[in-house]
Amino acid sequence: MTDQSPPEKPPETLPRLGEIGLTNYAPYLMNRIMGRYNASLREEMAGLGLTTPKMRALAVLSVIEGPLIRELAVFSVVEQSTLSRALDQLATEGLIRRESDASDSRATRVYITDTGRTHFETLWPRMAEAQERMFRGIPADERRAFVGTLQKMLTNIRKHEI
Amino acid sequence: MTDQSPPEKPPETLPRLGEIGLTNYAPYLMNRIMGRYNASLREEMAGLGLTTPKMRALAVLSVIEGPLIRELAVFSVVEQSTLSRALDQLATEGLIRRESDASDSRATRVYITDTGRTHFETLWPRMAEAQERMFRGIPADERRAFVGTLQKMLTNIRKHEI
DNA sequence: CATATTTAAATGCATTTGCAAATATCCCTG
DNA sequence: CAGGGATATTTGCAAATGCATTTAAATATG
């Protein structure tokens, strides 16, 4: 009972959320900002008959040629089962095309159609605008640094997913 | 037919997503990163009987004292009707308390209970860890700059919401 | 080479979500 | 101070979501 070590200091003192404040906690800020970004697009998307998963799939497919469905799920940040159904709709509407993989008949590759590309290009200016609103008043070099940090963060999380 | 001006440049040329690349488009990166962050917490939350809306409400309430429900909806980035039901559950579980506003009997203020605070403090270390994983290898000054930019962005979107 | 294991995608089902409408109260205007 | 909007919250309902399971095919193992 002669232990002299200070009992009140744990090895690592974790500050509480209240101490940091919501607006210093990066995930809170990011969720808040993305919530607004996504909401601002939802309206536009609804007019085009698109939901968030459908739009995200189209966006990724406008850039990546013929990914597997499970890859598309990761890139577009949509649950695989949700994506599967979103693809059903997109295929029915003629915006994408499913093609069974040549070397693995379990797998399916997904391609955007010309119609799909046109559709996405109608939406893209709104997405660019929404980004522009987010970044309003932020100088170019600060934007670049911000995106650079995001890319590092993506690398960090990628070690856990994929 | 002697017009010498270059005909290929429209007044404002909007780069396509394919030209920027997904990984230079900030909203894509942010959605991707937050998707992972939220997924990593979902598991932990499930064990505590929390959903994302319930967790977010608790987190905000651990910092903000007695907000109106519509304010809480904005702060916690949850649709008001969804929040209303999340609060039903949280109240049943004794984690929050609804109290009708003194000066406006339409309005309801929400307070976290001691039990709710304890509950949230069980989750908080996981949230802090998740943030730490996101920021791994990113130096302190870069983190600060990043959060600073996020705060500016929040100000930008705030002009549109609330 | 038969069998067990893993992997890809789709589907069944219960829960959650979000829009729109309902309800209750407040505030403004004449 | 009565009536017509606004505003705060809840609720009905159809659609979307996500987990767990199924189906089908590939790969590993003995």
Coordinates of C-alpha atoms (C1' of nucleotides) in Angstrom, one line a residue:
Chain A
M1 CA 0.0 0.0 0.0
T2 CA 3.0 2.3 -0.4
D3 CA 2.4 2.9 -4.1
Q4 CA 3.4 6.5 -4.7
S5 CA 2.4 6.8 -8.4
P6 CA -0.4 9.4 -9.1
P7 CA -3.6 7.4 -9.4
E8 CA -5.6 10.2 -11.1
K9 CA -3.7 10.2 -14.4
P10 CA -4.4 7.4 -16.9
P11 CA -1.7 6.7 -19.5
E12 CA -3.6 8.5 -22.2
T13 CA -6.2 11.1 -21.3
L14 CA -8.9 11.2 -23.9
P15 CA -10.5 14.6 -24.2
R16 CA -14.3 14.5 -24.2
L17 CA -16.4 15.5 -27.2
G18 CA -17.6 18.4 -25.1
E19 CA -14.1 19.6 -24.5
I20 CA -13.1 19.4 -28.2
G21 CA -16.4 20.9 -29.2
L22 CA -18.5 19.6 -32.0
T23 CA -17.0 22.0 -34.5
N24 CA -13.4 20.8 -33.8
Y25 CA -14.3 17.2 -34.3
A26 CA -13.6 16.5 -38.0
P27 CA -16.0 13.6 -38.5
Y28 CA -18.9 15.8 -37.2
L29 CA -18.0 18.6 -39.6
M30 CA -17.7 16.2 -42.5
N31 CA -21.0 14.5 -41.8
R32 CA -22.7 17.8 -41.5
I33 CA -21.2 19.2 -44.7
M34 CA -21.9 16.0 -46.7
G35 CA -25.4 15.9 -45.4
R36 CA -26.0 19.2 -46.9
Y37 CA -24.2 18.4 -50.1
N38 CA -26.2 15.2 -50.5
A39 CA -29.5 17.0 -49.6
S40 CA -28.8 19.7 -52.2
L41 CA -28.5 17.1 -54.9
R42 CA -31.4 14.9 -53.9
E43 CA -33.9 17.4 -55.2
E44 CA -32.2 17.6 -58.6
M45 CA -31.8 13.8 -58.7
A46 CA -35.5 13.2 -57.9
G47 CA -36.3 15.1 -61.1
L48 CA -34.2 12.7 -63.0
G49 CA -35.6 9.7 -61.3
L50 CA -32.4 9.0 -59.5
T51 CA -31.8 8.0 -55.9
T52 CA -28.5 8.5 -54.1
P53 CA -27.3 5.0 -54.8
K54 CA -28.2 5.2 -58.4
M55 CA -26.5 8.5 -58.8
R56 CA -23.4 7.4 -57.1
A57 CA -23.2 4.3 -59.3
L58 CA -23.6 6.3 -62.4
A59 CA -20.9 8.8 -61.3
V60 CA -18.4 6.1 -60.7
L61 CA -19.3 4.3 -63.9
S62 CA -18.8 7.5 -65.8
V63 CA -15.1 7.3 -64.7
I64 CA -14.4 3.6 -64.2
E65 CA -14.9 1.2 -67.1
G66 CA -16.7 -2.1 -66.3
P67 CA -16.0 -2.7 -62.6
L68 CA -17.2 -5.8 -60.8
I69 CA -20.3 -5.2 -58.8
R70 CA -18.5 -5.6 -55.5
E71 CA -15.9 -3.1 -56.6
L72 CA -18.6 -0.7 -57.7
A73 CA -20.1 -1.1 -54.2
V74 CA -16.9 0.0 -52.6
F75 CA -16.2 2.9 -55.0
S76 CA -19.7 4.2 -54.8
V77 CA -20.1 3.7 -51.0
V78 CA -23.3 1.7 -51.3
E79 CA -24.2 -1.6 -49.7
Q80 CA -23.9 -4.4 -52.1
S81 CA -27.5 -5.5 -51.8
T82 CA -28.7 -2.0 -52.2
L83 CA -26.5 -1.6 -55.2
S84 CA -27.8 -4.8 -56.7
R85 CA -31.3 -3.4 -56.7
A86 CA -30.2 0.1 -57.8
L87 CA -28.5 -1.6 -60.8
D88 CA -31.8 -3.4 -61.6
Q89 CA -33.5 -0.1 -61.9
L90 CA -30.6 1.6 -63.9
A91 CA -30.6 -1.4 -66.3
T92 CA -34.4 -1.3 -66.8
E93 CA -34.0 2.4 -67.6
G94 CA -31.3 1.7 -70.0
L95 CA -28.6 3.7 -68.2
I96 CA -26.3 0.8 -67.5
R97 CA -25.6 -2.7 -68.8
R98 CA -24.6 -5.8 -66.8
E99 CA -22.2 -8.2 -68.5
S100 CA -21.1 -11.4 -67.1
D101 CA -17.3 -11.6 -66.6
A102 CA -15.5 -13.7 -69.3
S103 CA -13.1 -15.5 -66.9
D104 CA -15.4 -15.9 -63.9
S105 CA -19.0 -16.6 -64.5
R106 CA -20.0 -15.8 -60.9
A107 CA -18.9 -12.2 -61.5
T108 CA -20.7 -9.4 -63.3
R109 CA -19.2 -6.3 -64.8
V110 CA -21.1 -3.1 -65.1
Y111 CA -21.0 -0.6 -68.0
I112 CA -22.6 2.8 -68.4
T113 CA -24.5 3.2 -71.6
D114 CA -24.5 6.3 -73.8
T115 CA -27.9 7.2 -72.4
G116 CA -26.5 6.8 -68.9
R117 CA -23.6 9.0 -69.7
T118 CA -25.9 11.7 -71.1
H119 CA -28.1 11.4 -68.0
F120 CA -25.1 11.8 -65.7
E121 CA -23.8 14.8 -67.7
T122 CA -27.1 16.5 -67.0
L123 CA -26.6 16.1 -63.3
W124 CA -22.8 16.9 -63.2
P125 CA -23.1 20.7 -63.4
R126 CA -25.3 20.6 -60.3
M127 CA -22.7 18.5 -58.5
A128 CA -19.9 20.9 -59.6
E129 CA -22.1 23.8 -58.3
A130 CA -22.6 22.1 -55.0
Q131 CA -18.9 21.6 -54.6
E132 CA -18.3 25.3 -55.6
R133 CA -20.7 26.4 -52.9
M134 CA -18.9 24.3 -50.3
F135 CA -15.6 25.9 -51.3
R136 CA -16.8 29.4 -51.7
G137 CA -14.2 32.0 -50.5
I138 CA -11.5 29.3 -50.0
P139 CA -8.4 30.1 -52.0
A140 CA -7.1 27.6 -54.5
D141 CA -4.0 26.6 -52.6
E142 CA -6.1 25.9 -49.5
R143 CA -8.4 23.8 -51.5
R144 CA -5.5 21.8 -52.9
A145 CA -4.1 21.2 -49.5
F146 CA -7.5 20.1 -48.3
V147 CA -8.0 17.6 -51.1
G148 CA -4.4 16.4 -50.5
T149 CA -5.3 15.6 -46.8
L150 CA -8.5 13.9 -47.9
Q151 CA -6.4 11.7 -50.3
K152 CA -4.2 10.7 -47.4
M153 CA -7.2 9.9 -45.3
L154 CA -8.6 7.7 -48.1
T155 CA -5.3 5.8 -48.2
N156 CA -5.7 5.2 -44.4
I157 CA -9.1 3.8 -44.6
R158 CA -8.3 1.8 -47.7
K159 CA -5.9 -0.3 -45.6
H160 CA -9.0 -1.4 -43.8
E161 CA -11.4 -1.9 -46.7
I162 CA -10.7 -3.6 -50.0
Chain B
M1 CA -15.2 33.3 -92.2
T2 CA -12.2 35.3 -91.0
D3 CA -13.0 35.0 -87.4
Q4 CA -9.7 34.4 -85.7
S5 CA -11.0 33.7 -82.1
P6 CA -10.5 30.1 -81.0
P7 CA -13.9 28.5 -81.5
E8 CA -13.2 25.6 -79.1
K9 CA -13.4 27.6 -75.9
P10 CA -16.9 28.2 -74.4
P11 CA -17.2 31.1 -71.9
E12 CA -16.9 28.7 -68.9
T13 CA -15.5 25.3 -69.5
L14 CA -16.7 22.9 -66.9
P15 CA -14.3 20.0 -66.5
R16 CA -15.9 16.6 -66.5
L17 CA -15.7 14.3 -63.5
G18 CA -13.6 12.0 -65.6
E19 CA -11.1 14.7 -66.2
I20 CA -10.9 15.7 -62.5
G21 CA -10.9 12.1 -61.5
L22 CA -12.9 10.8 -58.6
T23 CA -10.0 11.2 -56.2
N24 CA -9.7 14.9 -56.9
Y25 CA -13.4 15.6 -56.4
A26 CA -13.7 16.5 -52.7
P27 CA -17.3 15.4 -52.1
Y28 CA -16.5 12.0 -53.4
L29 CA -13.5 11.6 -51.1
M30 CA -15.6 12.9 -48.2
N31 CA -18.5 10.6 -48.8
R32 CA -16.1 7.7 -49.1
I33 CA -14.2 8.5 -45.9
M34 CA -17.4 9.1 -43.9
G35 CA -19.0 6.0 -45.3
R36 CA -16.1 4.1 -43.8
Y37 CA -16.1 6.1 -40.5
N38 CA -19.8 5.5 -40.1
A39 CA -19.6 1.8 -40.9
S40 CA -16.8 1.3 -38.4
L41 CA -19.0 2.8 -35.7
R42 CA -22.2 1.0 -36.7
E43 CA -20.9 -2.3 -35.4
E44 CA -20.0 -0.8 -32.0
M45 CA -23.3 1.0 -31.9
A46 CA -25.4 -2.1 -32.6
G47 CA -23.9 -3.6 -29.5
L48 CA -25.3 -0.7 -27.5
G49 CA -28.7 -0.7 -29.2
L50 CA -27.9 2.5 -31.1
T51 CA -28.6 3.4 -34.7
T52 CA -26.8 6.2 -36.5
P53 CA -29.6 8.8 -35.8
K54 CA -29.8 7.8 -32.1
M55 CA -26.0 8.0 -31.8
R56 CA -25.8 11.4 -33.5
A57 CA -28.6 12.8 -31.3
L58 CA -26.8 11.6 -28.2
A59 CA -23.5 13.0 -29.3
V60 CA -25.0 16.4 -30.0
L61 CA -26.9 16.3 -26.7
S62 CA -23.7 15.5 -24.8
V63 CA -22.5 19.0 -25.9
I64 CA -25.6 21.1 -26.4
E65 CA -28.0 21.6 -23.5
G66 CA -31.7 21.3 -24.3
P67 CA -32.0 22.2 -28.0
L68 CA -35.3 22.3 -29.8
I69 CA -36.0 19.2 -31.8
R70 CA -35.7 21.0 -35.1
E71 CA -32.4 22.4 -34.0
L72 CA -31.2 19.0 -32.9
A73 CA -32.2 17.7 -36.4
V74 CA -29.9 20.2 -38.0
F75 CA -27.0 19.7 -35.6
S76 CA -27.2 15.9 -35.8
V77 CA -27.8 15.8 -39.5
V78 CA -31.0 13.7 -39.2
E79 CA -34.3 14.2 -40.9
Q80 CA -36.8 15.6 -38.4
S81 CA -39.3 12.8 -38.8
T82 CA -36.5 10.2 -38.4
L83 CA -35.2 12.1 -35.4
S84 CA -38.7 12.2 -33.8
R85 CA -38.8 8.4 -33.9
A86 CA -35.2 8.1 -32.7
L87 CA -36.1 10.3 -29.7
D88 CA -39.1 8.1 -29.0
Q89 CA -36.7 5.1 -28.6
L90 CA -34.1 7.1 -26.7
A91 CA -36.7 8.3 -24.3
T92 CA -38.1 4.8 -23.8
E93 CA -34.6 3.6 -23.0
G94 CA -34.2 6.5 -20.5
L95 CA -31.3 8.1 -22.4
I96 CA -33.0 11.4 -23.1
R97 CA -35.9 13.4 -21.8
R98 CA -38.3 15.5 -23.8
E99 CA -39.5 18.7 -22.1
S100 CA -42.1 21.0 -23.5
D101 CA -40.7 24.5 -23.9
A102 CA -41.9 27.0 -21.3
S103 CA -42.6 29.9 -23.6
D104 CA -43.8 28.0 -26.6
S105 CA -46.0 24.9 -26.0
R106 CA -45.6 23.7 -29.6
A107 CA -41.9 23.3 -29.1
T108 CA -40.0 20.6 -27.3
R109 CA -36.6 20.7 -25.8
V110 CA -34.4 17.6 -25.4
Y111 CA -32.1 16.8 -22.6
I112 CA -29.7 14.0 -22.2
T113 CA -30.0 12.0 -18.9
D114 CA -27.2 10.8 -16.8
T115 CA -27.8 7.3 -18.2
G116 CA -27.6 8.7 -21.7
R117 CA -24.4 10.5 -20.9
T118 CA -22.8 7.3 -19.5
H119 CA -24.0 5.5 -22.6
F120 CA -22.4 8.0 -24.9
E121 CA -19.2 7.9 -22.9
T122 CA -18.9 4.2 -23.6
L123 CA -19.1 4.9 -27.3
W124 CA -16.9 8.0 -27.4
P125 CA -13.5 6.2 -27.2
R126 CA -14.5 4.3 -30.4
M127 CA -15.4 7.5 -32.1
A128 CA -12.1 9.0 -31.1
E129 CA -10.3 5.9 -32.3
A130 CA -12.1 6.1 -35.6
Q131 CA -11.0 9.7 -36.1
E132 CA -7.4 8.7 -35.1
R133 CA -7.4 6.0 -37.8
M134 CA -8.6 8.6 -40.4
F135 CA -5.8 11.0 -39.4
R136 CA -3.0 8.4 -39.0
G137 CA 0.3 9.8 -40.3
I138 CA -1.1 13.3 -40.8
P139 CA 0.9 15.9 -38.9
A140 CA -0.8 18.1 -36.3
D141 CA -0.5 21.3 -38.3
E142 CA -2.0 19.7 -41.4
R143 CA -4.9 18.4 -39.2
R144 CA -5.4 21.8 -37.9
A145 CA -5.5 23.4 -41.3
F146 CA -7.9 20.7 -42.5
V147 CA -10.3 21.3 -39.7
G148 CA -10.0 25.0 -40.3
T149 CA -11.1 24.5 -43.9
L150 CA -14.0 22.3 -42.8
Q151 CA -15.1 25.1 -40.5
K152 CA -15.1 27.6 -43.4
M153 CA -17.1 25.1 -45.4
L154 CA -19.6 24.7 -42.6
T155 CA -20.0 28.5 -42.5
N156 CA -20.7 28.4 -46.3
I157 CA -23.4 25.7 -46.0
R158 CA -24.9 27.4 -43.0
K159 CA -25.9 30.3 -45.1
H160 CA -28.2 28.0 -46.9
E161 CA -29.5 25.9 -44.0
I162 CA -30.9 27.2 -40.7
Chain C
dC1 C1' -11.1 -36.0 -58.5
dA2 C1' -14.7 -35.7 -54.9
dT3 C1' -15.6 -32.6 -51.1
dA4 C1' -15.2 -28.5 -48.3
dT5 C1' -14.4 -23.7 -48.4
dT6 C1' -14.5 -19.3 -50.3
dT7 C1' -16.3 -15.8 -53.3
dA8 C1' -19.9 -13.1 -56.3
dA9 C1' -24.3 -11.6 -56.7
dA10 C1' -29.2 -11.7 -55.8
dT11 C1' -33.1 -12.1 -52.8
dG12 C1' -36.4 -12.6 -48.5
dC13 C1' -37.8 -10.1 -44.9
dA14 C1' -38.1 -7.0 -41.1
dT15 C1' -36.8 -2.5 -40.1
dT16 C1' -35.9 2.2 -41.2
dT17 C1' -36.5 6.1 -43.9
dG18 C1' -38.4 10.3 -45.7
dC19 C1' -42.1 12.6 -47.9
dA20 C1' -46.5 14.4 -47.2
dA21 C1' -50.2 15.2 -44.3
dA22 C1' -52.2 15.9 -39.8
dT23 C1' -52.3 18.2 -35.3
dA24 C1' -51.4 21.7 -32.2
dT25 C1' -50.0 26.2 -31.2
dC26 C1' -48.3 30.7 -32.1
dC27 C1' -48.1 35.2 -34.4
dC28 C1' -49.5 38.8 -37.5
dT29 C1' -52.9 41.8 -39.5
dG30 C1' -57.0 44.2 -40.0
Chain D
dC1 C1' -59.4 39.9 -30.7
dA2 C1' -61.0 36.9 -34.8
dG3 C1' -59.0 34.7 -38.8
dG4 C1' -55.3 33.3 -41.9
dG5 C1' -51.0 32.0 -42.3
dA6 C1' -46.6 30.4 -40.2
dT7 C1' -44.1 27.1 -37.2
dA8 C1' -43.1 22.8 -34.2
dT9 C1' -43.7 18.2 -34.0
dT10 C1' -45.8 13.8 -34.9
dT11 C1' -47.7 10.2 -37.7
dG12 C1' -49.4 7.4 -42.0
dC13 C1' -47.6 5.1 -45.6
dA14 C1' -45.1 3.6 -49.4
dA15 C1' -40.4 2.9 -50.7
dA16 C1' -35.7 2.1 -49.6
dT17 C1' -32.4 -0.1 -46.7
dG18 C1' -29.4 -3.6 -44.7
dC19 C1' -28.7 -8.0 -42.6
dA20 C1' -28.8 -12.7 -43.3
dT21 C1' -29.5 -16.3 -46.4
dT22 C1' -29.5 -18.4 -50.9
dT23 C1' -27.7 -19.7 -55.2
dA24 C1' -24.1 -20.5 -58.3
dA25 C1' -19.5 -20.9 -59.4
dA26 C1' -14.6 -20.9 -58.4
dT27 C1' -10.7 -22.6 -55.7
dA28 C1' -8.3 -25.3 -52.2
dT29 C1' -7.7 -29.7 -49.8
dG30 C1' -7.1 -34.4 -48.8

